[in-house]
Structures are given as C-alpha cells and as structure tokens.
Tab-separated table of C-alpha atoms and ligand atoms in Angstrom:
chain	number	residue	atom	x	y	z
A	1	UNK	CA	-8.790	11.399	47.275
A	2	UNK	CA	-11.247	14.650	45.895
A	3	UNK	CA	-10.501	13.734	42.186
A	4	UNK	CA	-10.197	17.059	39.602
A	5	UNK	CA	-12.113	15.690	37.102
A	6	UNK	CA	-15.236	13.797	36.311
A	7	UNK	CA	-13.521	12.247	33.052
A	8	UNK	CA	-10.703	12.695	31.220
A	9	UNK	CA	-10.290	11.450	28.670
A	10	UNK	CA	-6.699	11.028	27.062
A	11	UNK	CA	-6.130	10.979	23.679
A	12	UNK	CA	-8.680	13.945	21.473
A	13	UNK	CA	-8.496	11.537	17.802
A	14	UNK	CA	-12.011	11.013	16.186
A	15	UNK	CA	-12.955	8.402	19.099
A	16	UNK	CA	-11.588	10.152	21.987
A	17	UNK	CA	-13.191	13.550	20.033
A	18	UNK	CA	-16.224	12.002	20.246
A	19	UNK	CA	-17.019	10.998	23.287
A	20	UNK	CA	-16.006	14.811	24.668
A	21	UNK	CA	-18.621	15.753	22.721
A	22	UNK	CA	-20.653	14.146	24.056
A	23	UNK	CA	-20.517	14.450	27.387
A	24	UNK	CA	-19.553	18.120	26.796
A	25	UNK	CA	-23.730	19.358	28.205
A	26	UNK	CA	-23.705	16.688	31.086
A	27	UNK	CA	-22.900	18.085	33.884
A	28	UNK	CA	-19.618	16.238	34.526
A	29	UNK	CA	-16.300	17.997	34.868
A	30	UNK	CA	-14.209	16.532	31.672
A	31	UNK	CA	-11.197	17.462	30.417
A	32	UNK	CA	-9.561	16.173	26.890
A	33	UNK	CA	-6.174	15.754	26.198
A	34	UNK	CA	-3.640	14.601	23.118
A	35	UNK	CA	-0.253	13.963	23.305
A	36	UNK	CA	-0.133	15.533	20.354
A	37	UNK	CA	-0.956	19.054	19.071
A	38	UNK	CA	-3.847	19.915	17.465
A	39	UNK	CA	-4.577	19.364	13.319
A	40	UNK	CA	-3.273	22.797	11.670
A	41	UNK	CA	-6.108	23.841	10.202
A	42	UNK	CA	-4.720	22.675	6.137
A	43	UNK	CA	-3.171	19.088	7.206
A	44	UNK	CA	-3.840	16.901	5.072
A	45	UNK	CA	-6.644	13.947	6.330
A	46	UNK	CA	-4.114	11.015	6.858
A	47	UNK	CA	-7.373	8.961	5.708
A	48	UNK	CA	-10.153	8.268	4.060
A	49	UNK	CA	-13.011	6.337	6.767
A	50	UNK	CA	-16.388	5.261	5.041
A	51	UNK	CA	-18.664	5.714	7.913
A	52	UNK	CA	-21.728	4.032	8.158
A	53	UNK	CA	-25.319	4.906	8.213
A	54	UNK	CA	-25.342	4.354	11.853
A	55	UNK	CA	-22.182	6.539	13.189
A	56	UNK	CA	-23.790	9.570	10.263
A	57	UNK	CA	-26.718	9.030	12.816
A	58	UNK	CA	-24.314	9.440	16.283
A	59	UNK	CA	-22.293	12.421	14.163
A	60	UNK	CA	-25.876	13.945	13.881
A	61	UNK	CA	-26.632	13.360	17.393
A	62	UNK	CA	-23.286	15.188	18.102
A	63	UNK	CA	-24.488	18.207	16.415
A	64	UNK	CA	-21.483	18.169	14.081
A	65	UNK	CA	-23.042	16.601	10.776
A	66	UNK	CA	-24.612	20.113	10.129
A	67	UNK	CA	-21.389	21.038	9.274
A	68	UNK	CA	-19.868	17.310	7.830
A	69	UNK	CA	-22.247	17.286	5.200
A	70	UNK	CA	-20.982	19.039	2.761
A	71	UNK	CA	-17.836	17.358	2.916
A	72	UNK	CA	-18.954	14.405	3.082
A	73	UNK	CA	-19.275	11.968	0.052
A	74	UNK	CA	-21.608	9.966	-0.165
A	75	UNK	CA	-21.946	6.292	-1.411
A	76	UNK	CA	-25.135	5.039	-3.178
A	77	UNK	CA	-24.149	1.572	-4.459
A	78	UNK	CA	-21.206	-0.345	-4.030
A	79	UNK	CA	-19.705	-3.014	-6.644
A	80	UNK	CA	-18.190	-5.593	-5.384
A	81	UNK	CA	-16.493	-8.021	-7.696
A	82	UNK	CA	-13.893	-10.513	-8.326
A	83	UNK	CA	-11.675	-10.493	-10.985
A	84	UNK	CA	-11.248	-13.586	-13.645
A	85	UNK	CA	-14.091	-13.969	-12.985
A	86	UNK	CA	-18.172	-12.758	-14.492
A	87	UNK	CA	-20.138	-12.016	-10.974
A	88	UNK	CA	-20.908	-8.665	-9.081
A	89	UNK	CA	-22.547	-7.942	-7.144
A	90	UNK	CA	-24.537	-4.084	-6.589
A	91	UNK	CA	-26.073	-3.695	-2.907
A	92	UNK	CA	-27.661	0.503	-3.757
A	93	UNK	CA	-28.593	2.776	-0.591
A	94	UNK	CA	-32.542	2.834	-3.557
A	95	UNK	CA	-32.802	-0.702	-2.901
A	96	UNK	CA	-33.916	-0.307	1.011
A	97	UNK	CA	-35.293	3.607	0.413
A	98	UNK	CA	-32.352	5.667	1.617
A	99	UNK	CA	-30.195	8.705	0.035
A	100	UNK	CA	-27.009	6.134	0.839
A	101	UNK	CA	-24.964	3.796	2.624
A	102	UNK	CA	-22.715	5.578	3.852
A	103	UNK	CA	-20.414	8.494	3.726
A	104	UNK	CA	-16.700	8.899	2.885
A	105	UNK	CA	-14.965	12.016	4.764
A	106	UNK	CA	-11.468	12.567	6.036
A	107	UNK	CA	-10.210	11.843	9.618
A	108	UNK	CA	-9.204	15.105	10.599
A	109	UNK	CA	-11.563	17.067	8.589
A	110	UNK	CA	-14.158	14.904	11.574
A	111	UNK	CA	-11.748	15.408	15.080
A	112	UNK	CA	-11.310	18.690	13.353
A	113	UNK	CA	-14.969	19.721	12.957
A	114	UNK	CA	-15.320	17.702	17.050
A	115	UNK	CA	-13.178	19.902	18.007
A	116	UNK	CA	-14.641	22.566	16.952
A	117	UNK	CA	-17.917	21.941	18.170
A	118	UNK	CA	-16.271	22.019	21.798
A	119	UNK	CA	-15.124	25.419	21.536
A	120	UNK	CA	-17.216	27.329	23.908
A	121	UNK	CA	-17.870	24.277	25.531
A	122	UNK	CA	-17.219	23.176	29.710
A	123	UNK	CA	-14.799	20.542	28.284
A	124	UNK	CA	-11.880	21.722	29.563
A	125	UNK	CA	-8.110	20.026	26.888
A	126	UNK	CA	-4.685	20.023	26.988
A	127	UNK	CA	-1.188	19.576	24.688
A	128	UNK	CA	-0.066	16.495	27.386
A	129	UNK	CA	0.833	12.783	27.057
A	130	UNK	CA	-0.964	10.653	30.388
A	131	UNK	CA	2.590	8.733	31.517
A	132	UNK	CA	2.094	7.452	35.000
A	133	UNK	CA	-1.083	6.253	36.917
A	134	UNK	CA	-2.222	5.133	40.317
A	135	UNK	CA	-4.744	3.696	41.696
A	136	UNK	CA	-6.655	5.134	44.287
A	137	UNK	CA	-9.241	3.816	45.062
A	138	UNK	CA	-11.857	6.916	44.642
A	139	UNK	CA	-9.600	8.447	41.927
A	140	UNK	CA	-7.138	7.715	39.821
A	141	UNK	CA	-4.092	9.991	39.803
A	142	UNK	CA	-2.991	10.658	36.039
A	143	UNK	CA	0.706	11.353	35.390
A	144	UNK	CA	0.146	14.171	32.777
A	145	UNK	CA	3.575	15.509	30.635
A	146	UNK	CA	3.511	17.923	27.986
A	147	UNK	CA	5.910	17.726	25.008
A	148	UNK	CA	8.517	20.401	26.795
A	149	UNK	CA	8.836	17.001	29.769
A	150	UNK	CA	7.085	19.270	32.537
A	151	UNK	CA	5.240	16.792	35.159
A	152	UNK	CA	1.571	17.760	36.079
A	153	UNK	CA	-0.670	15.344	38.362
A	154	UNK	CA	-4.836	15.250	37.788
A	155	UNK	CA	-6.592	13.025	39.756
A	156	UNK	CA	-10.490	11.949	37.534
A	157	UNK	CA	-12.863	9.405	38.790
A	158	UNK	CA	-13.010	8.558	34.886
A	159	UNK	CA	-10.004	7.670	32.428
A	160	UNK	CA	-10.875	6.584	29.328
A	161	UNK	CA	-8.617	5.192	26.608
A	162	UNK	CA	-8.768	6.772	23.850
A	163	UNK	CA	-4.999	6.652	22.796
A	164	UNK	CA	-4.844	4.686	19.760
A	165	UNK	CA	-3.532	1.714	18.884
A	166	UNK	CA	-1.072	1.380	20.758
A	167	UNK	CA	-2.301	2.796	23.091
A	168	UNK	CA	0.276	3.717	26.576
A	169	UNK	CA	-3.307	3.753	28.452
A	170	UNK	CA	-3.985	0.164	28.584
A	171	UNK	CA	-0.341	-0.973	28.616
A	172	UNK	CA	-0.048	1.866	32.015
A	173	UNK	CA	-3.009	0.372	33.700
A	174	UNK	CA	-2.125	-3.293	32.863
A	175	UNK	CA	-4.436	-4.852	30.360
A	176	UNK	CA	-4.037	-7.650	28.874
A	177	UNK	CA	-4.663	-7.353	25.153
A	178	UNK	CA	-4.363	-8.938	21.947
A	179	UNK	CA	-1.391	-7.432	19.933
A	180	UNK	CA	0.523	-7.980	16.199
A	181	UNK	CA	1.489	-6.303	13.706
A	182	UNK	CA	-0.344	-7.796	10.491
A	183	UNK	CA	1.882	-9.108	7.382
A	184	UNK	CA	0.238	-6.972	5.366
A	185	UNK	CA	0.687	-3.159	4.030
A	186	UNK	CA	-2.276	-0.821	2.470
A	187	UNK	CA	-1.165	1.446	-1.093
A	188	UNK	CA	-2.564	4.614	-0.241
A	189	UNK	CA	-4.071	6.642	-2.984
A	190	UNK	CA	-5.636	9.439	-4.716
A	191	UNK	CA	-6.990	8.941	-8.396
A	192	UNK	CA	-7.999	10.595	-11.150
A	193	UNK	CA	-10.001	8.951	-13.033
A	194	UNK	CA	-11.536	10.667	-17.318
A	195	UNK	CA	-15.195	8.438	-15.150
A	196	UNK	CA	-17.614	10.792	-12.990
A	197	UNK	CA	-17.888	7.731	-9.688
A	198	UNK	CA	-21.341	9.122	-9.425
A	199	UNK	CA	-20.506	7.470	-5.896
A	200	UNK	CA	-19.950	4.469	-5.911
A	201	UNK	CA	-18.001	3.229	-4.750
A	202	UNK	CA	-16.555	-0.864	-5.793
A	203	UNK	CA	-14.118	-3.137	-3.911
A	204	UNK	CA	-12.064	-5.460	-6.237
A	205	UNK	CA	-10.445	-8.502	-5.013
A	206	UNK	CA	-7.017	-8.342	-7.141
A	207	UNK	CA	-4.846	-11.380	-7.179
A	208	UNK	CA	-2.417	-9.730	-4.954
A	209	UNK	CA	-4.864	-8.605	-2.276
A	210	UNK	CA	-8.160	-6.560	-1.719
A	211	UNK	CA	-8.136	-3.747	-3.058
A	212	UNK	CA	-11.647	-0.857	-2.345
A	213	UNK	CA	-11.963	2.261	-4.125
A	214	UNK	CA	-13.564	5.109	-2.047
A	215	UNK	CA	-15.393	7.945	-3.744
A	216	UNK	CA	-14.662	11.275	-3.608
A	217	UNK	CA	-14.973	15.603	-2.917
A	218	UNK	CA	-14.304	15.267	-5.850
A	219	UNK	CA	-15.968	13.545	-9.555
A	220	UNK	CA	-13.583	12.451	-11.442
A	221	UNK	CA	-11.225	11.725	-8.036
A	222	UNK	CA	-11.171	8.038	-5.418
A	223	UNK	CA	-9.717	7.497	-3.059
A	224	UNK	CA	-7.612	3.350	-3.821
A	225	UNK	CA	-6.908	1.271	-0.437
A	226	UNK	CA	-5.037	-2.021	-2.307
A	227	UNK	CA	-4.165	-4.612	0.962
A	228	UNK	CA	-0.992	-6.408	-0.444
A	229	UNK	CA	1.987	-8.441	1.702
A	230	UNK	CA	3.788	-5.924	2.991
A	231	UNK	CA	7.739	-6.513	1.099
A	232	UNK	CA	5.341	-5.986	-2.348
A	233	UNK	CA	3.961	-2.693	-1.026
A	234	UNK	CA	6.960	-1.778	0.155
A	235	UNK	CA	8.005	-1.820	-3.450
A	236	UNK	CA	5.282	-0.669	-5.386
A	237	UNK	CA	5.380	2.711	-2.879
A	238	UNK	CA	9.147	2.855	-4.509
A	239	UNK	CA	7.802	3.750	-8.458
A	240	UNK	CA	7.217	6.092	-9.455
A	241	UNK	CA	3.085	6.768	-10.379
A	242	UNK	CA	3.339	7.059	-14.345
A	243	UNK	CA	4.895	3.013	-13.541
A	244	UNK	CA	1.817	2.560	-10.664
A	245	UNK	CA	-1.098	3.576	-12.120
A	246	UNK	CA	-1.229	0.592	-15.247
A	247	UNK	CA	-0.765	-2.041	-12.406
A	248	UNK	CA	-3.377	-0.266	-10.589
A	249	UNK	CA	-6.036	-0.668	-13.580
A	250	UNK	CA	-4.101	-3.945	-14.965
A	251	UNK	CA	-5.398	-5.425	-10.622
A	252	UNK	CA	-8.212	-3.375	-11.002
A	253	UNK	CA	-10.087	-2.961	-13.999
A	254	UNK	CA	-12.128	-0.948	-16.059
A	255	UNK	CA	-15.259	-0.664	-14.091
A	256	UNK	CA	-14.589	3.150	-12.665
A	257	UNK	CA	-13.294	4.142	-16.613
A	258	UNK	CA	-9.515	5.047	-17.423
A	259	UNK	CA	-7.143	6.283	-13.995
A	260	UNK	CA	-5.242	8.841	-15.307
A	261	UNK	CA	-2.788	10.242	-12.304
A	262	UNK	CA	-2.732	9.509	-8.756
A	263	UNK	CA	-1.441	11.434	-5.799
A	264	UNK	CA	-0.623	11.500	-2.124
A	265	UNK	CA	0.646	7.470	-2.325
A	266	UNK	CA	1.872	6.248	0.958
A	267	UNK	CA	1.831	2.695	2.839
A	268	UNK	CA	1.005	2.359	5.518
A	269	UNK	CA	1.380	-0.528	7.883
A	270	UNK	CA	-1.780	-3.264	9.228
A	271	UNK	CA	-1.912	-3.894	12.453
A	272	UNK	CA	-4.031	-5.442	14.442
A	273	UNK	CA	-5.348	-4.787	18.667
A	274	UNK	CA	-7.795	-5.468	20.981
A	275	UNK	CA	-8.595	-6.273	25.028
A	276	UNK	CA	-8.019	-9.820	25.811
A	277	UNK	CA	-11.032	-9.102	28.337
A	278	UNK	CA	-9.364	-8.067	31.524
A	279	UNK	CA	-10.651	-5.032	33.099
A	280	UNK	CA	-9.132	-2.029	35.399
A	281	UNK	CA	-10.558	0.255	38.180
A	282	UNK	CA	-12.129	3.661	36.530
A	283	UNK	CA	-11.143	3.312	33.216
A	284	UNK	CA	-12.266	1.901	30.228
A	285	UNK	CA	-11.506	1.934	25.945
A	286	UNK	CA	-13.088	3.097	23.315
A	287	UNK	CA	-12.005	3.421	19.336
A	288	UNK	CA	-8.484	2.022	18.190
A	289	UNK	CA	-7.148	1.819	22.131
A	290	UNK	CA	-10.437	-0.795	22.801
A	291	UNK	CA	-10.043	-2.289	19.065
A	292	UNK	CA	-7.506	-2.062	15.914
A	293	UNK	CA	-8.997	-4.090	13.432
A	294	UNK	CA	-7.190	-4.406	9.508
A	295	UNK	CA	-9.448	-2.380	6.722
A	296	UNK	CA	-10.487	-4.571	4.934
A	297	UNK	CA	-14.107	-4.314	6.450
A	298	UNK	CA	-14.013	-0.791	6.806
A	299	UNK	CA	-15.155	-0.763	10.346
A	300	UNK	CA	-13.218	0.265	12.787
A	301	UNK	CA	-14.275	4.180	12.681
A	302	UNK	CA	-17.845	3.027	12.982
A	303	UNK	CA	-17.312	0.565	15.853
A	304	UNK	CA	-15.269	3.107	17.688
A	305	UNK	CA	-18.156	5.671	17.292
A	306	UNK	CA	-20.652	2.757	18.642
A	307	UNK	CA	-18.152	3.047	21.927
A	308	UNK	CA	-18.696	6.307	22.014
A	309	UNK	CA	-23.056	5.799	22.574
A	310	UNK	CA	-22.230	3.357	24.411
A	311	UNK	CA	-20.248	4.661	27.238
A	312	UNK	CA	-22.327	8.465	26.393
A	313	UNK	CA	-25.468	6.630	27.465
A	314	UNK	CA	-24.456	4.676	30.906
A	315	UNK	CA	-22.231	7.899	31.473
A	316	UNK	CA	-25.472	10.415	31.367
A	317	UNK	CA	-27.910	8.417	32.715
A	318	UNK	CA	-25.419	7.348	35.660
A	319	UNK	CA	-25.474	11.616	36.309
A	320	UNK	CA	-28.787	11.869	35.631
A	321	UNK	CA	-28.324	10.378	39.660
A	322	UNK	CA	-25.155	12.644	40.865
A	323	UNK	CA	-23.942	9.005	40.773
A	324	UNK	CA	-20.186	7.652	40.702
A	325	UNK	CA	-19.242	7.966	37.177
A	326	UNK	CA	-15.805	5.981	37.816
A	327	UNK	CA	-18.178	2.945	39.758
A	328	UNK	CA	-16.711	-0.457	39.157
A	329	UNK	CA	-20.953	-1.655	38.115
A	330	UNK	CA	-20.895	1.168	35.347
A	331	UNK	CA	-17.537	0.441	34.640
A	332	UNK	CA	-18.133	-3.452	33.685
A	333	UNK	CA	-21.776	-2.751	31.775
A	334	UNK	CA	-20.053	-0.532	28.856
A	335	UNK	CA	-17.324	-3.957	29.604
A	336	UNK	CA	-20.128	-5.475	29.044
A	337	UNK	CA	-22.298	-4.399	26.721
A	338	UNK	CA	-19.531	-4.148	23.935
A	339	UNK	CA	-18.261	-7.578	24.061
A	340	UNK	CA	-20.627	-8.913	21.423
A	341	UNK	CA	-20.685	-6.187	18.650
A	342	UNK	CA	-17.286	-5.969	19.813
A	343	UNK	CA	-16.315	-10.130	19.346
A	344	UNK	CA	-18.911	-9.690	16.374
A	345	UNK	CA	-16.435	-7.197	13.732
A	346	UNK	CA	-14.167	-8.832	14.793
A	347	UNK	CA	-14.417	-12.587	13.726
A	348	UNK	CA	-16.083	-10.597	10.315
A	349	UNK	CA	-13.307	-8.876	10.191
A	350	UNK	CA	-10.047	-11.543	9.860
A	351	UNK	CA	-12.280	-13.908	8.778
A	352	UNK	CA	-12.562	-11.631	5.495
A	353	UNK	CA	-8.745	-11.314	4.232
A	354	UNK	CA	-8.369	-15.549	4.679
A	355	UNK	CA	-11.331	-15.647	1.975
A	356	UNK	CA	-10.506	-12.475	-0.123
A	357	UNK	CA	-6.029	-13.206	0.171
A	358	UNK	CA	-6.478	-16.724	-1.004
A	359	UNK	CA	-6.137	-17.437	-5.076
A	360	UNK	CA	-6.607	-21.192	-4.321
A	361	UNK	CA	-9.173	-21.632	-7.516
A	362	UNK	CA	-11.871	-23.609	-5.464
A	363	UNK	CA	-11.542	-21.176	-3.148
A	364	UNK	CA	-11.628	-18.410	-6.364
A	365	UNK	CA	-15.059	-19.887	-8.253
A	366	UNK	CA	-17.444	-19.913	-4.421
A	367	UNK	CA	-16.122	-16.662	-4.028
A	368	UNK	CA	-17.188	-15.876	-8.249
A	369	UNK	CA	-19.634	-18.192	-7.660
A	370	UNK	CA	-21.545	-16.195	-4.649
A	371	UNK	CA	-20.867	-12.902	-5.903
A	372	UNK	CA	-23.153	-13.393	-9.151
A	373	UNK	CA	-25.712	-15.727	-6.515
A	374	UNK	CA	-25.814	-12.566	-4.139
A	375	UNK	CA	-26.589	-10.445	-6.595
A	376	UNK	CA	-29.797	-12.329	-6.955
A	377	UNK	CA	-30.611	-13.206	-3.287
A	378	UNK	CA	-32.402	-10.355	-1.961
A	379	UNK	CA	-33.397	-11.513	1.530
A	380	UNK	CA	-29.575	-11.929	1.934
A	381	UNK	CA	-28.347	-9.290	0.148
A	382	UNK	CA	-30.062	-6.853	2.562
A	383	UNK	CA	-29.346	-7.958	5.912
A	384	UNK	CA	-25.325	-7.920	4.193
A	385	UNK	CA	-26.595	-4.363	4.445
A	386	UNK	CA	-28.383	-3.104	6.621
A	387	UNK	CA	-26.000	-4.861	9.686
A	388	UNK	CA	-22.474	-2.632	6.767
A	389	UNK	CA	-25.285	0.615	7.082
A	390	UNK	CA	-24.020	-0.590	11.528
A	391	UNK	CA	-27.828	0.246	11.722
A	392	UNK	CA	-28.799	-3.484	13.171
A	393	UNK	CA	-30.506	-3.093	16.819
A	394	UNK	CA	-29.623	0.854	17.461
A	395	UNK	CA	-29.317	0.639	21.640
A	396	UNK	CA	-29.158	4.028	22.717
A	397	UNK	CA	-30.770	7.936	21.723
A	398	UNK	CA	-27.706	9.111	20.558
A	399	UNK	CA	-27.253	5.812	18.045
A	400	UNK	CA	-31.001	7.373	16.930
A	401	UNK	CA	-29.601	10.413	16.313
A	402	UNK	CA	-30.405	12.617	19.784
A	403	UNK	CA	-28.235	14.044	22.130
A	404	UNK	CA	-30.382	14.656	25.523
B	501	LIG	C1	-5.595	2.290	5.748
B	501	LIG	C2	-6.765	3.083	6.756
B	501	LIG	C3	-8.258	3.068	6.316
B	501	LIG	C4	-9.272	2.784	7.606
B	501	LIG	N1	-10.949	2.518	7.177
B	501	LIG	C5	-11.244	2.667	7.338
B	501	LIG	C6	-12.994	3.044	6.869
B	501	LIG	O1	-12.936	3.186	6.001
B	501	LIG	N2	-14.244	3.537	7.813
B	501	LIG	C7	-13.644	2.998	9.843
B	501	LIG	O2	-14.222	3.020	9.874
B	501	LIG	N3	-13.040	2.389	10.216
B	501	LIG	C8	-11.495	2.923	9.595
B	501	LIG	N4	-10.112	2.966	9.655
B	501	LIG	C9	-10.084	2.992	10.763
B	501	LIG	C10	-9.851	4.545	11.517
B	501	LIG	O3	-8.614	5.413	10.978
B	501	LIG	C11	-10.062	4.507	13.470
B	501	LIG	O4	-10.177	3.557	13.892
B	501	LIG	C12	-9.750	5.600	14.000
B	501	LIG	O5	-8.726	6.654	13.632
B	501	LIG	C13	-9.271	5.738	15.018
B	501	LIG	O6	-9.604	6.568	16.292
B	501	LIG	P1	-9.140	6.476	17.705
B	501	LIG	O7	-9.561	8.189	17.744
B	501	LIG	O8	-10.222	5.199	17.893
B	501	LIG	O9	-7.444	6.824	17.273
B	501	LIG	P2	-6.594	7.852	17.269
B	501	LIG	O10	-6.613	8.580	15.555
B	501	LIG	O11	-5.490	6.750	16.967
B	501	LIG	O12	-6.251	8.825	17.755
B	501	LIG	C14	-5.192	8.297	18.630
B	501	LIG	C15	-5.490	9.626	19.826
B	501	LIG	O13	-4.240	9.608	21.596
B	501	LIG	C16	-3.172	10.258	21.096
B	501	LIG	N5	-1.971	9.514	22.302
B	501	LIG	C17	-1.970	8.575	21.899
B	501	LIG	N6	-0.933	8.942	23.062
B	501	LIG	C18	-1.443	8.739	23.499
B	501	LIG	C19	-1.079	9.002	24.912
B	501	LIG	N7	-0.611	8.339	26.005
B	501	LIG	N8	-1.718	10.530	25.998
B	501	LIG	C20	-2.333	11.320	25.986
B	501	LIG	N9	-2.425	11.461	24.180
B	501	LIG	C21	-2.798	10.871	23.310
B	501	LIG	C22	-2.918	10.922	19.754
B	501	LIG	O14	-1.519	11.661	19.383
B	501	LIG	C23	-4.278	10.421	18.716
B	501	LIG	O15	-4.615	11.320	18.489
B	501	LIG	C24	-8.901	2.850	9.084
B	501	LIG	C25	-7.776	2.796	9.438
B	501	LIG	C26	-6.645	2.442	8.228
B	501	LIG	C27	-5.478	2.333	9.597
C-alpha cells in the first residue's frame, strides 16, 4: 500500500501540536488532525500549566518560546508548607544559578502559539476525528470523520495517538490501558490578593487536600489548584465567591497575603490512565494519551513534551537515511526509550497524594519535620529541584534546545 502521509498525528492539543512543530522541518509528509475546531482567538485558558526548565528548552528548540516568553510568568521560588506545622521548604532558582525554576503558562495560549508556528510550514491540517483503523502492513488505513459526518480515508506509515486522556485511537488499535476516575476533583480559579507574588509559587498541604498557588500574569493574581474529595469539591463549587474565599484563606493561611477576589472558579474531575505495555503496528502514543496523571506534581505536560522530544529525535534519524517512519524498530525504540521516565513520574505522582492527603498525626508530623529538615539539607534539596525542573539527563538535541 502506498501511504498518503508518513506521520498522521491524531490530536492537535499541546502535545500533538508540539510534535507537528518538531517534525515541520523534516522531509516527512505530516498530517495533523483534531476532532475539535481550532481554539477561538479569544478563548480563555482551561488551566495554567507549570512548566519546568527542561520543557522551556524544548519549546525554545521548537522556536515558539520567543512568542510565549512574554505571556509566561517565571517561578523564581517555590514554598512548600504544611498547615499546623512550622516547617517551610524554600526552593529558589537563585540557588541553582537559574533565572527561574519554571514558568506558568495558559494551556490554550501554548496550543495557539504552537499552531501559529505551523502556519507557513508543510504540515497539513484537517478538522476531523479518527474513528476507525485498519492495518494494511506497510501502512495503516485511517477513517477520519468531519463534524457533519462525512468520512475520509487516509493511509499513513505512522499514526501518533495524541488524542488525550480518553484516547479513542489507543482504543481503536486495541491497546490495553489502565484507566480510572480518581476519587478527587480539583477546584480551580483565579485568586486576586493584596500582596504581589514576586514569582513565588506555593504548595500547601491543607487539612482537606493539597492546594497550589501558581503566580499569574498580573502581579497580584494566582491560579489556585485545590485537590479535594470529589463530593466536597462539588459542594464548594456551588458557593458564591464571597463564601468560598474565606474557606480558601482558612485552608491556605496568610503567607500569600489576603485573598480579595476569586473569578473563573470551576471544578475538574481527576482521572488517571496509561498504557500497560502493549504495542500496536505503526502506532505510538504521546502526551495524555500515553499518560494521564494526577496534577499534584504538575508533571503531565512536562512528561508529554519529553515524549515529543524522544519521538522527534527517532523520526529525524529515520528521515535522514530515508527509513520507514513507522517501522517496528522505531516504534519499539520509542516505547522502550520512554519507559523509565513514564514509570518514574507515575510512581512519584501516585505516591505524593497518598502521603499528603493523609491527615493522621504521625504522617502529619513526618511531613512537617521533613519539610523543615529538607530546607537545611542542601544536597537533597538541590537534587529535588533539578528533578522538578525536568533537566536530569537530557537525551535528545531537542531537549537541549536545538531544532536540527
Ligand atoms: C487541573 C490540571 C492541572 C494540570 N496542571 C499541569 C501542570 O501544571 N503542568 C503540567 O505539565 N501538566 C499539567 N496538567 C496536565 C496537562 O494539562 C496535560 O498533560 C496536557 O493538557 C495534555 O495535552 P495533550 O495534547 O496530550 O492532550 P489534550 O490537551 O487533551 O488534547 C487532545 C486533543 O485530541 C483531540 N481529539 C480527541 N479525540 C480525537 C480523535 N478521535 N481524533 C482526533 N482528535 C481527537 C481533542 O480535541 C484535543 O484537542 C494538568 C492537568 C489538569 C487536569
């Protein structure tokens, strides 16, 4: 079968759009499709993403950072505290000689910048949903439907599932996935305070669940992300801001000043999903399609960008020698190359909520002491910071900030 394209990316969310940018300069026929229409130029962000230094370098390599830099808020320091305990861990970028530990960026702003980068490239785009797959050996036959139900057939040598946490593409390919709804939801909103954030992000282990405050574009604004039992989050989201603000203040304390206003509050049910080791012919998964994680460690998209970096490196090497971009060797190498990172981040992300959501006094004491002592254990703290920034063992040129 002669394929219509070399790489079909199903899903133009931040992960799929980033991969399309990474492939745009290669001699490959790339098609990027998405079931949803393009985000409206005025659409508000669905969430604020905290991105580590490693991710910023990848975005620089994709040549989009210059557009994003003015919208990104640098995180200069992180303060981790536990309600009822005096311990504070302060992680400062200056201790590592860096301008920032990471940046906060709106997800839609990021997706928009990536898609804009593709405008003059050879990457083709279509507003269609992948609805069926058939394996033709040398290529996959993909059925894609427009919103009006009109169906198209396209063949591709490699199909990339970038279609998010409920990946239809993985399902159609028969890939086994662990997938479940978590008993938690996050309450999100924009908090206006009476004290400038100065680039400080906070992680507060409050009695009802961990609360993160991410510094916003306005010096007095934070994005609040409060993980709560699902039913509690459902109750709280019905409250008017005037009632919710005192509850947030009581849970967080006064370290970030007085909470003055809360806007854009909403509730998101949390789920986790990941592939359980199976592979399919000519198919790989990236981003949330490969791993959907609890947002407590703010690692989901950071991990997804490293998927992009690894896959783009493999495809660049294949393109350089005219090799098949969907060969079993390339699919296997990508899958194996990502395993350790996927496993490590998943384990850390699963372990954190258990440790920090347990209000039992012995665990609370360990946490309080742990936070206090971590602040003086410089080597351990340094290791933690370097890992959180996502700059351990860079493996690809893209991760080091080079496009070609
Ligand atoms: C509350 C919350 C906070 C978070 N905070 C952080 C953070 O601070 N830092 C961080 O790194 N990560 C964070 N994350 C994770 C991050 O949001 C995700 O990792 C990221 O958005 C995933 O991007 P994606 O492109 O893989 O998937 P998505 O953004 O879900 O995009 C998938 C795309 O696929 C399309 N699609 C679906 N089905 C089909 C189909 N059949 N055919 C074609 N297209 C299809 C959809 O329309 C969509 O555009 C957070 C997540 C949550 C829930």
